[in-house]
Backbone atoms as SQL, in Angstrom:
CREATE TABLE atoms (id INTEGER PRIMARY KEY, chain TEXT, resi INTEGER, resn TEXT, atom TEXT, x REAL, y REAL, z REAL);
INSERT INTO atoms VALUES
  (1, 'A', 1, 'MET', 'N', 104.305, -53.394, -95.128),
  (2, 'A', 1, 'MET', 'CA', 104.565, -53.859, -93.911),
  (3, 'A', 1, 'MET', 'C', 104.934, -52.519, -93.126),
  (4, 'A', 2, 'SER', 'N', 104.588, -52.358, -91.857),
  (5, 'A', 2, 'SER', 'CA', 104.697, -51.494, -90.797),
  (6, 'A', 2, 'SER', 'C', 105.747, -51.262, -90.462),
  (7, 'A', 3, 'GLN', 'N', 106.187, -49.925, -89.829),
  (8, 'A', 3, 'GLN', 'CA', 107.611, -49.797, -89.463),
  (9, 'A', 3, 'GLN', 'C', 107.747, -50.091, -88.149),
  (10, 'A', 4, 'PRO', 'N', 108.546, -50.523, -86.892),
  (11, 'A', 4, 'PRO', 'CA', 108.760, -50.960, -85.836),
  (12, 'A', 4, 'PRO', 'C', 108.423, -49.616, -84.945),
  (13, 'A', 5, 'PHE', 'N', 107.883, -49.383, -83.981),
  (14, 'A', 5, 'PHE', 'CA', 107.696, -48.210, -83.377),
  (15, 'A', 5, 'PHE', 'C', 108.724, -48.194, -82.607),
  (16, 'A', 6, 'LYS', 'N', 109.199, -46.779, -82.729),
  (17, 'A', 6, 'LYS', 'CA', 110.269, -46.266, -82.117),
  (18, 'A', 6, 'LYS', 'C', 110.268, -45.600, -80.330),
  (19, 'A', 7, 'THR', 'N', 110.584, -45.419, -79.643),
  (20, 'A', 7, 'THR', 'CA', 110.237, -45.393, -78.411),
  (21, 'A', 7, 'THR', 'C', 111.219, -43.972, -78.258),
  (22, 'A', 8, 'LYS', 'N', 110.902, -42.799, -77.782),
  (23, 'A', 8, 'LYS', 'CA', 112.106, -41.868, -76.900),
  (24, 'A', 8, 'LYS', 'C', 112.529, -42.331, -75.935),
  (25, 'A', 9, 'ARG', 'N', 114.053, -41.732, -76.257),
  (26, 'A', 9, 'ARG', 'CA', 115.673, -42.146, -75.355),
  (27, 'A', 9, 'ARG', 'C', 115.086, -41.203, -74.136),
  (28, 'A', 10, 'PRO', 'N', 114.952, -41.440, -73.399),
  (29, 'A', 10, 'PRO', 'CA', 114.716, -40.603, -71.771),
  (30, 'A', 10, 'PRO', 'C', 115.897, -39.457, -72.246),
  (31, 'A', 11, 'ARG', 'N', 115.428, -38.404, -71.241),
  (32, 'A', 11, 'ARG', 'CA', 116.702, -37.334, -70.692),
  (33, 'A', 11, 'ARG', 'C', 117.351, -37.754, -70.101),
  (34, 'A', 12, 'ARG', 'N', 119.121, -36.630, -70.541),
  (35, 'A', 12, 'ARG', 'CA', 120.400, -37.437, -69.622),
  (36, 'A', 12, 'ARG', 'C', 119.981, -35.949, -68.709),
  (37, 'A', 13, 'TYR', 'N', 119.323, -34.768, -68.933),
  (38, 'A', 13, 'TYR', 'CA', 119.057, -33.870, -67.785),
  (39, 'A', 13, 'TYR', 'C', 117.739, -33.540, -67.594),
  (40, 'A', 14, 'ASN', 'N', 117.652, -32.900, -66.588),
  (41, 'A', 14, 'ASN', 'CA', 116.571, -32.526, -65.566),
  (42, 'A', 14, 'ASN', 'C', 116.068, -31.097, -66.114),
  (43, 'A', 15, 'GLU', 'N', 114.975, -30.636, -65.704),
  (44, 'A', 15, 'GLU', 'CA', 114.313, -29.832, -66.049),
  (45, 'A', 15, 'GLU', 'C', 114.881, -28.373, -65.403),
  (46, 'A', 16, 'GLU', 'N', 115.466, -28.577, -64.117),
  (47, 'A', 16, 'GLU', 'CA', 116.068, -27.903, -63.375),
  (48, 'A', 16, 'GLU', 'C', 117.702, -27.193, -64.035),
  (49, 'A', 17, 'ALA', 'N', 117.865, -28.371, -65.018),
  (50, 'A', 17, 'ALA', 'CA', 119.432, -27.815, -65.284),
  (51, 'A', 17, 'ALA', 'C', 119.177, -27.378, -66.290),
  (52, 'A', 18, 'LEU', 'N', 117.953, -27.019, -67.444),
  (53, 'A', 18, 'LEU', 'CA', 117.990, -26.931, -68.556),
  (54, 'A', 18, 'LEU', 'C', 117.554, -25.207, -67.810),
  (55, 'A', 19, 'LYS', 'N', 116.326, -24.809, -67.299),
  (56, 'A', 19, 'LYS', 'CA', 116.475, -23.354, -67.007),
  (57, 'A', 19, 'LYS', 'C', 117.747, -22.724, -66.350),
  (58, 'A', 20, 'ASP', 'N', 118.660, -23.822, -65.096),
  (59, 'A', 20, 'ASP', 'CA', 119.826, -22.436, -65.013),
  (60, 'A', 20, 'ASP', 'C', 120.645, -22.752, -66.593),
  (61, 'A', 21, 'ALA', 'N', 120.461, -23.358, -67.385),
  (62, 'A', 21, 'ALA', 'CA', 121.222, -23.085, -68.319),
  (63, 'A', 21, 'ALA', 'C', 120.902, -22.184, -69.730),
  (64, 'A', 22, 'LEU', 'N', 119.514, -21.886, -69.345),
  (65, 'A', 22, 'LEU', 'CA', 118.690, -20.751, -70.179),
  (66, 'A', 22, 'LEU', 'C', 119.067, -19.409, -69.316),
  (67, 'A', 23, 'SER', 'N', 118.763, -19.679, -68.246),
  (68, 'A', 23, 'SER', 'CA', 119.093, -18.172, -66.970),
  (69, 'A', 23, 'SER', 'C', 120.813, -17.985, -67.468),
  (70, 'A', 24, 'ALA', 'N', 121.661, -18.489, -67.703),
  (71, 'A', 24, 'ALA', 'CA', 122.749, -18.159, -67.432),
  (72, 'A', 24, 'ALA', 'C', 122.827, -18.193, -68.903),
  (73, 'A', 25, 'VAL', 'N', 122.424, -18.381, -69.910),
  (74, 'A', 25, 'VAL', 'CA', 122.297, -17.944, -71.607),
  (75, 'A', 25, 'VAL', 'C', 121.738, -16.447, -71.543),
  (76, 'A', 26, 'ASP', 'N', 120.677, -16.149, -70.747),
  (77, 'A', 26, 'ASP', 'CA', 120.648, -14.582, -70.464),
  (78, 'A', 26, 'ASP', 'C', 121.395, -13.659, -69.774),
  (79, 'A', 27, 'ASN', 'N', 122.731, -14.532, -68.955),
  (80, 'A', 27, 'ASN', 'CA', 123.225, -13.258, -68.567),
  (81, 'A', 27, 'ASN', 'C', 124.013, -13.888, -69.015),
  (82, 'A', 28, 'VAL', 'N', 124.691, -13.181, -70.562),
  (83, 'A', 28, 'VAL', 'CA', 125.418, -13.192, -70.993),
  (84, 'A', 28, 'VAL', 'C', 126.384, -14.168, -71.126),
  (85, 'A', 29, 'MET', 'N', 126.326, -15.583, -70.851),
  (86, 'A', 29, 'MET', 'CA', 127.001, -16.923, -71.199),
  (87, 'A', 29, 'MET', 'C', 127.340, -17.165, -72.562),
  (88, 'A', 30, 'GLY', 'N', 128.098, -18.210, -72.856),
  (89, 'A', 30, 'GLY', 'CA', 127.922, -18.645, -73.769),
  (90, 'A', 30, 'GLY', 'C', 127.032, -19.736, -74.098),
  (91, 'A', 31, 'LEU', 'N', 126.276, -20.258, -75.550),
  (92, 'A', 31, 'LEU', 'CA', 125.131, -21.209, -75.521),
  (93, 'A', 31, 'LEU', 'C', 126.515, -22.650, -74.638),
  (94, 'A', 32, 'ARG', 'N', 127.471, -23.317, -75.681),
  (95, 'A', 32, 'ARG', 'CA', 128.013, -24.243, -75.825),
  (96, 'A', 32, 'ARG', 'C', 128.776, -24.469, -74.232),
  (97, 'A', 33, 'GLU', 'N', 129.187, -22.926, -74.135),
  (98, 'A', 33, 'GLU', 'CA', 129.357, -23.234, -72.199),
  (99, 'A', 33, 'GLU', 'C', 128.302, -23.095, -71.043),
  (100, 'A', 34, 'ALA', 'N', 127.339, -22.995, -71.577),
  (101, 'A', 34, 'ALA', 'CA', 126.232, -23.311, -70.502),
  (102, 'A', 34, 'ALA', 'C', 125.919, -24.534, -70.540),
  (103, 'A', 35, 'ALA', 'N', 126.073, -25.171, -71.855),
  (104, 'A', 35, 'ALA', 'CA', 125.600, -26.489, -72.133),
  (105, 'A', 35, 'ALA', 'C', 126.141, -27.326, -71.276),
  (106, 'A', 36, 'ARG', 'N', 127.551, -26.688, -71.542),
  (107, 'A', 36, 'ARG', 'CA', 128.837, -27.638, -70.855),
  (108, 'A', 36, 'ARG', 'C', 128.935, -28.058, -69.703),
  (109, 'A', 37, 'VAL', 'N', 127.904, -26.424, -69.132),
  (110, 'A', 37, 'VAL', 'CA', 128.770, -26.550, -67.351),
  (111, 'A', 37, 'VAL', 'C', 127.433, -27.113, -66.647),
  (112, 'A', 38, 'PHE', 'N', 126.229, -26.475, -66.937),
  (113, 'A', 38, 'PHE', 'CA', 125.052, -27.916, -66.226),
  (114, 'A', 38, 'PHE', 'C', 124.589, -28.705, -67.263),
  (115, 'A', 39, 'LYS', 'N', 125.312, -29.424, -67.993),
  (116, 'A', 39, 'LYS', 'CA', 125.534, -30.925, -68.819),
  (117, 'A', 39, 'LYS', 'C', 124.193, -31.012, -69.421),
  (118, 'A', 40, 'VAL', 'N', 123.781, -30.607, -70.184),
  (119, 'A', 40, 'VAL', 'CA', 122.659, -30.486, -71.240),
  (120, 'A', 40, 'VAL', 'C', 123.221, -30.642, -72.480),
  (121, 'A', 41, 'PRO', 'N', 122.490, -30.769, -73.498),
  (122, 'A', 41, 'PRO', 'CA', 123.215, -31.315, -74.650),
  (123, 'A', 41, 'PRO', 'C', 123.245, -30.376, -75.393),
  (124, 'A', 42, 'ARG', 'N', 124.264, -30.170, -76.413),
  (125, 'A', 42, 'ARG', 'CA', 124.964, -28.976, -76.990),
  (126, 'A', 42, 'ARG', 'C', 123.424, -27.704, -78.151),
  (127, 'A', 43, 'ASN', 'N', 122.398, -29.184, -78.182),
  (128, 'A', 43, 'ASN', 'CA', 121.678, -28.468, -79.329),
  (129, 'A', 43, 'ASN', 'C', 120.656, -28.441, -78.620),
  (130, 'A', 44, 'THR', 'N', 120.127, -28.497, -77.423),
  (131, 'A', 44, 'THR', 'CA', 118.990, -28.227, -76.838),
  (132, 'A', 44, 'THR', 'C', 118.928, -26.655, -76.526),
  (133, 'A', 45, 'VAL', 'N', 119.863, -26.495, -75.905),
  (134, 'A', 45, 'VAL', 'CA', 120.407, -24.911, -75.139),
  (135, 'A', 45, 'VAL', 'C', 119.381, -24.075, -76.338),
  (136, 'A', 46, 'PRO', 'N', 120.229, -24.175, -78.186),
  (137, 'A', 46, 'PRO', 'CA', 120.492, -23.213, -78.776),
  (138, 'A', 46, 'PRO', 'C', 118.388, -23.286, -79.276),
  (139, 'A', 47, 'ARG', 'N', 117.949, -24.712, -78.858),
  (140, 'A', 47, 'ARG', 'CA', 116.970, -24.895, -79.675),
  (141, 'A', 47, 'ARG', 'C', 115.114, -23.739, -79.002),
  (142, 'A', 48, 'TYR', 'N', 115.908, -24.062, -77.448),
  (143, 'A', 48, 'TYR', 'CA', 115.143, -23.417, -76.744),
  (144, 'A', 48, 'TYR', 'C', 115.489, -21.966, -76.643),
  (145, 'A', 49, 'VAL', 'N', 116.216, -21.221, -77.058),
  (146, 'A', 49, 'VAL', 'CA', 116.674, -20.071, -76.439),
  (147, 'A', 49, 'VAL', 'C', 116.085, -19.117, -77.941),
  (148, 'A', 50, 'GLN', 'N', 116.200, -20.066, -78.883),
  (149, 'A', 50, 'GLN', 'CA', 115.477, -19.256, -80.422),
  (150, 'A', 50, 'GLN', 'C', 113.921, -19.309, -80.492),
  (151, 'A', 51, 'ASP', 'N', 113.530, -20.801, -80.131),
  (152, 'A', 51, 'ASP', 'CA', 112.003, -21.159, -80.060),
  (153, 'A', 51, 'ASP', 'C', 111.476, -20.977, -78.271),
  (154, 'A', 52, 'THR', 'N', 110.591, -19.984, -78.402),
  (155, 'A', 52, 'THR', 'CA', 109.718, -20.041, -76.783),
  (156, 'A', 52, 'THR', 'C', 109.033, -20.989, -76.514),
  (157, 'A', 53, 'LYS', 'N', 108.022, -21.718, -77.566),
  (158, 'A', 53, 'LYS', 'CA', 107.220, -22.462, -77.962),
  (159, 'A', 53, 'LYS', 'C', 107.736, -23.633, -77.382),
  (160, 'A', 54, 'ALA', 'N', 109.106, -23.607, -77.464),
  (161, 'A', 54, 'ALA', 'CA', 109.463, -25.256, -76.999),
  (162, 'A', 54, 'ALA', 'C', 109.494, -25.376, -75.464),
  (163, 'A', 55, 'ARG', 'N', 108.964, -24.186, -75.161),
  (164, 'A', 55, 'ARG', 'CA', 109.347, -24.274, -73.368),
  (165, 'A', 55, 'ARG', 'C', 107.903, -24.752, -72.926),
  (166, 'A', 56, 'ARG', 'N', 106.917, -24.387, -73.501),
  (167, 'A', 56, 'ARG', 'CA', 104.949, -24.950, -72.969),
  (168, 'A', 56, 'ARG', 'C', 105.138, -26.425, -73.558),
  (169, 'A', 57, 'MET', 'N', 104.416, -26.488, -72.471),
  (170, 'A', 57, 'MET', 'CA', 104.275, -28.226, -73.141),
  (171, 'A', 57, 'MET', 'C', 102.826, -28.610, -73.804),
  (172, 'A', 58, 'GLY', 'N', 101.936, -29.153, -74.107),
  (173, 'A', 58, 'GLY', 'CA', 101.132, -29.533, -74.549),
  (174, 'A', 58, 'GLY', 'C', 100.300, -28.258, -75.467),
  (175, 'A', 59, 'LYS', 'N', 99.039, -28.697, -75.955),
  (176, 'A', 59, 'LYS', 'CA', 98.144, -27.469, -76.247),
  (177, 'A', 59, 'LYS', 'C', 98.124, -26.410, -75.633),
  (178, 'A', 60, 'GLU', 'N', 97.373, -24.893, -76.635),
  (179, 'A', 60, 'GLU', 'CA', 97.086, -23.967, -75.927),
  (180, 'A', 60, 'GLU', 'C', 95.707, -24.322, -75.419),
  (181, 'A', 61, 'ARG', 'N', 95.243, -23.687, -74.398),
  (182, 'A', 61, 'ARG', 'CA', 93.756, -23.915, -73.457),
  (183, 'A', 61, 'ARG', 'C', 92.786, -22.996, -74.429),
  (184, 'A', 62, 'THR', 'N', 91.770, -23.626, -74.509),
  (185, 'A', 62, 'THR', 'CA', 90.563, -22.923, -75.164),
  (186, 'A', 62, 'THR', 'C', 90.086, -21.642, -74.192),
  (187, 'A', 63, 'LEU', 'N', 89.807, -22.526, -72.994),
  (188, 'A', 63, 'LEU', 'CA', 88.829, -22.062, -71.891),
  (189, 'A', 63, 'LEU', 'C', 90.275, -21.388, -70.525),
  (190, 'A', 64, 'ASN', 'N', 89.628, -20.397, -69.984),
  (191, 'A', 64, 'ASN', 'CA', 90.675, -20.212, -68.752),
  (192, 'A', 64, 'ASN', 'C', 90.013, -21.111, -67.694),
  (193, 'A', 65, 'ASP', 'N', 90.259, -20.450, -66.309),
  (194, 'A', 65, 'ASP', 'CA', 90.449, -21.103, -65.320),
  (195, 'A', 65, 'ASP', 'C', 89.102, -21.007, -64.525),
  (196, 'A', 66, 'PHE', 'N', 88.160, -19.794, -64.884),
  (197, 'A', 66, 'PHE', 'CA', 86.830, -19.415, -64.456),
  (198, 'A', 66, 'PHE', 'C', 85.772, -19.924, -65.452),
  (199, 'A', 67, 'GLU', 'N', 86.564, -19.891, -67.097),
  (200, 'A', 67, 'GLU', 'CA', 85.459, -20.385, -67.593),
  (201, 'A', 67, 'GLU', 'C', 85.455, -22.278, -67.734),
  (202, 'A', 68, 'GLU', 'N', 86.374, -22.641, -67.321),
  (203, 'A', 68, 'GLU', 'CA', 86.244, -24.105, -66.875),
  (204, 'A', 68, 'GLU', 'C', 85.388, -24.288, -66.190),
  (205, 'A', 69, 'GLY', 'N', 85.964, -23.835, -64.587),
  (206, 'A', 69, 'GLY', 'CA', 84.326, -23.854, -63.610),
  (207, 'A', 69, 'GLY', 'C', 83.180, -23.611, -63.985),
  (208, 'A', 70, 'LEU', 'N', 82.911, -22.531, -65.008),
  (209, 'A', 70, 'LEU', 'CA', 81.524, -22.320, -64.983),
  (210, 'A', 70, 'LEU', 'C', 80.594, -23.708, -66.225),
  (211, 'A', 71, 'LEU', 'N', 81.937, -24.239, -66.884),
  (212, 'A', 71, 'LEU', 'CA', 82.065, -25.218, -67.469),
  (213, 'A', 71, 'LEU', 'C', 81.012, -26.176, -66.659),
  (214, 'A', 72, 'VAL', 'N', 82.152, -27.024, -66.248),
  (215, 'A', 72, 'VAL', 'CA', 82.051, -27.997, -64.960),
  (216, 'A', 72, 'VAL', 'C', 80.193, -27.894, -63.952),
  (217, 'A', 73, 'ASP', 'N', 80.071, -26.672, -63.433),
  (218, 'A', 73, 'ASP', 'CA', 79.568, -26.477, -62.504),
  (219, 'A', 73, 'ASP', 'C', 78.035, -26.848, -63.908),
  (220, 'A', 74, 'LEU', 'N', 78.222, -26.198, -65.039),
  (221, 'A', 74, 'LEU', 'CA', 76.535, -26.340, -65.960),
  (222, 'A', 74, 'LEU', 'C', 76.687, -27.698, -66.599),
  (223, 'A', 75, 'LEU', 'N', 78.120, -28.738, -66.463),
  (224, 'A', 75, 'LEU', 'CA', 78.229, -29.815, -66.818),
  (225, 'A', 75, 'LEU', 'C', 77.040, -30.702, -65.578),
  (226, 'A', 76, 'LYS', 'N', 77.805, -30.608, -64.397),
  (227, 'A', 76, 'LYS', 'CA', 76.862, -30.893, -63.488),
  (228, 'A', 76, 'LYS', 'C', 75.245, -30.540, -63.371),
  (229, 'A', 77, 'LYS', 'N', 75.041, -29.463, -63.083),
  (230, 'A', 77, 'LYS', 'CA', 73.483, -29.119, -63.960),
  (231, 'A', 77, 'LYS', 'C', 72.257, -30.045, -64.369),
  (232, 'A', 78, 'PHE', 'N', 73.348, -29.953, -65.780),
  (233, 'A', 78, 'PHE', 'CA', 72.434, -30.830, -66.472),
  (234, 'A', 78, 'PHE', 'C', 72.659, -32.556, -66.088),
  (235, 'A', 79, 'GLY', 'N', 74.073, -33.153, -65.480),
  (236, 'A', 79, 'GLY', 'CA', 73.675, -34.194, -65.514),
  (237, 'A', 79, 'GLY', 'C', 72.322, -34.790, -64.306),
  (238, 'A', 80, 'ASN', 'N', 72.395, -33.718, -63.525),
  (239, 'A', 80, 'ASN', 'CA', 71.491, -34.056, -62.201),
  (240, 'A', 80, 'ASN', 'C', 70.016, -34.041, -62.764),
  (241, 'A', 81, 'THR', 'N', 70.004, -32.966, -64.013),
  (242, 'A', 81, 'THR', 'CA', 68.226, -33.105, -64.113),
  (243, 'A', 81, 'THR', 'C', 68.251, -33.837, -65.062),
  (244, 'A', 82, 'GLY', 'N', 69.332, -35.185, -65.812),
  (245, 'A', 82, 'GLY', 'CA', 68.980, -36.246, -66.238),
  (246, 'A', 82, 'GLY', 'C', 69.292, -35.594, -68.268),
  (247, 'A', 83, 'PHE', 'N', 69.967, -34.850, -68.153),
  (248, 'A', 83, 'PHE', 'CA', 70.122, -34.576, -69.379),
  (249, 'A', 83, 'PHE', 'C', 71.985, -34.253, -69.810),
  (250, 'A', 84, 'PRO', 'N', 72.197, -34.813, -69.238),
  (251, 'A', 84, 'PRO', 'CA', 74.134, -35.200, -69.771),
  (252, 'A', 84, 'PRO', 'C', 75.017, -35.122, -70.663),
  (253, 'A', 85, 'LEU', 'N', 75.697, -34.354, -71.080),
  (254, 'A', 85, 'LEU', 'CA', 76.127, -33.840, -72.298),
  (255, 'A', 85, 'LEU', 'C', 76.878, -34.282, -72.979),
  (256, 'A', 86, 'ASN', 'N', 77.180, -35.219, -73.827),
  (257, 'A', 86, 'ASN', 'CA', 77.893, -36.472, -74.581),
  (258, 'A', 86, 'ASN', 'C', 78.969, -35.546, -75.182),
  (259, 'A', 87, 'LYS', 'N', 80.640, -36.348, -75.163),
  (260, 'A', 87, 'LYS', 'CA', 81.744, -35.609, -75.884),
  (261, 'A', 87, 'LYS', 'C', 81.206, -34.779, -76.870),
  (262, 'A', 88, 'THR', 'N', 80.606, -35.054, -77.891),
  (263, 'A', 88, 'THR', 'CA', 80.376, -33.865, -78.977),
  (264, 'A', 88, 'THR', 'C', 79.315, -33.260, -78.653),
  (265, 'A', 89, 'GLN', 'N', 78.590, -33.247, -78.320),
  (266, 'A', 89, 'GLN', 'CA', 77.597, -31.912, -77.759),
  (267, 'A', 89, 'GLN', 'C', 78.718, -30.982, -76.589),
  (268, 'A', 90, 'LEU', 'N', 79.110, -31.573, -75.920),
  (269, 'A', 90, 'LEU', 'CA', 80.361, -30.530, -75.473),
  (270, 'A', 90, 'LEU', 'C', 81.228, -29.712, -76.190),
  (271, 'A', 91, 'ARG', 'N', 81.581, -30.796, -77.198),
  (272, 'A', 91, 'ARG', 'CA', 82.655, -29.651, -77.464),
  (273, 'A', 91, 'ARG', 'C', 81.908, -28.753, -78.495),
  (274, 'A', 92, 'ILE', 'N', 81.105, -29.114, -78.732),
  (275, 'A', 92, 'ILE', 'CA', 79.855, -28.141, -79.717),
  (276, 'A', 92, 'ILE', 'C', 80.180, -26.873, -79.061),
  (277, 'A', 93, 'PHE', 'N', 79.636, -27.335, -77.451),
  (278, 'A', 93, 'PHE', 'CA', 78.861, -25.962, -76.929),
  (279, 'A', 93, 'PHE', 'C', 80.386, -25.130, -76.342),
  (280, 'A', 94, 'VAL', 'N', 81.432, -25.898, -76.460),
  (281, 'A', 94, 'VAL', 'CA', 82.859, -24.897, -75.903),
  (282, 'A', 94, 'VAL', 'C', 83.350, -23.971, -77.578),
  (283, 'A', 95, 'ASP', 'N', 83.123, -24.629, -78.325),
  (284, 'A', 95, 'ASP', 'CA', 83.223, -23.962, -79.612),
  (285, 'A', 95, 'ASP', 'C', 82.890, -23.156, -80.084),
  (286, 'A', 96, 'GLU', 'N', 81.099, -23.264, -79.473),
  (287, 'A', 96, 'GLU', 'CA', 80.540, -21.860, -79.855),
  (288, 'A', 96, 'GLU', 'C', 80.744, -20.583, -78.817),
  (289, 'A', 97, 'MET', 'N', 80.945, -21.008, -77.054),
  (290, 'A', 97, 'MET', 'CA', 81.795, -19.999, -76.796),
  (291, 'A', 97, 'MET', 'C', 82.737, -19.694, -76.919),
  (292, 'A', 98, 'GLY', 'N', 83.947, -20.180, -77.669),
  (293, 'A', 98, 'GLY', 'CA', 85.050, -19.420, -77.637),
  (294, 'A', 98, 'GLY', 'C', 84.669, -18.571, -78.953),
  (295, 'A', 99, 'ILE', 'N', 83.642, -19.397, -79.574),
  (296, 'A', 99, 'ILE', 'CA', 82.886, -17.994, -80.972),
  (297, 'A', 99, 'ILE', 'C', 82.535, -16.750, -80.409),
  (298, 'A', 100, 'ALA', 'N', 82.022, -17.046, -79.211),
  (299, 'A', 100, 'ALA', 'CA', 81.084, -15.944, -79.030),
  (300, 'A', 100, 'ALA', 'C', 82.184, -14.721, -78.252),
  (301, 'A', 101, 'LYS', 'N', 83.329, -15.145, -77.363),
  (302, 'A', 101, 'LYS', 'CA', 84.388, -14.821, -76.448),
  (303, 'A', 101, 'LYS', 'C', 85.053, -14.067, -77.441),
  (304, 'A', 102, 'VAL', 'N', 85.313, -14.775, -78.800),
  (305, 'A', 102, 'VAL', 'CA', 86.171, -13.856, -79.914),
  (306, 'A', 102, 'VAL', 'C', 85.402, -12.619, -80.280),
  (307, 'A', 103, 'GLN', 'N', 84.001, -12.706, -80.124),
  (308, 'A', 103, 'GLN', 'CA', 83.395, -11.786, -81.003),
  (309, 'A', 103, 'GLN', 'C', 82.954, -10.604, -79.964);
C-alpha cells in the first residue's frame, strides 16, 4: 500500500526577513539572535549560512541568455520551414551545444 502524500508546510517567514537575518549574521550578529530578531526559524539561518547552494532555487542553467535567444530564433526558423524539432531532438541539440561549449 502506498504512503499518503505529504504536503510541505507553508513558510512562517518571508524571503525579506531571511535576507535581513543573513546580512545581520554577516555583520557579526549571532545566529540565534538573528533568527529571533527577524522571526526566522532557528535552524534555517545556519543552514543558509553554511550552504550557499541553499540560497539558489531550481537547477543550474545549461544555456545563458544569449545562447537561449539564438536557440529560440533557430527553433522558429525550423518551424517556419516545416521541420519543427520535437522535445527529444531539442535536448540532443542543446546537449551537443553544451559539449561544443566546453571543448
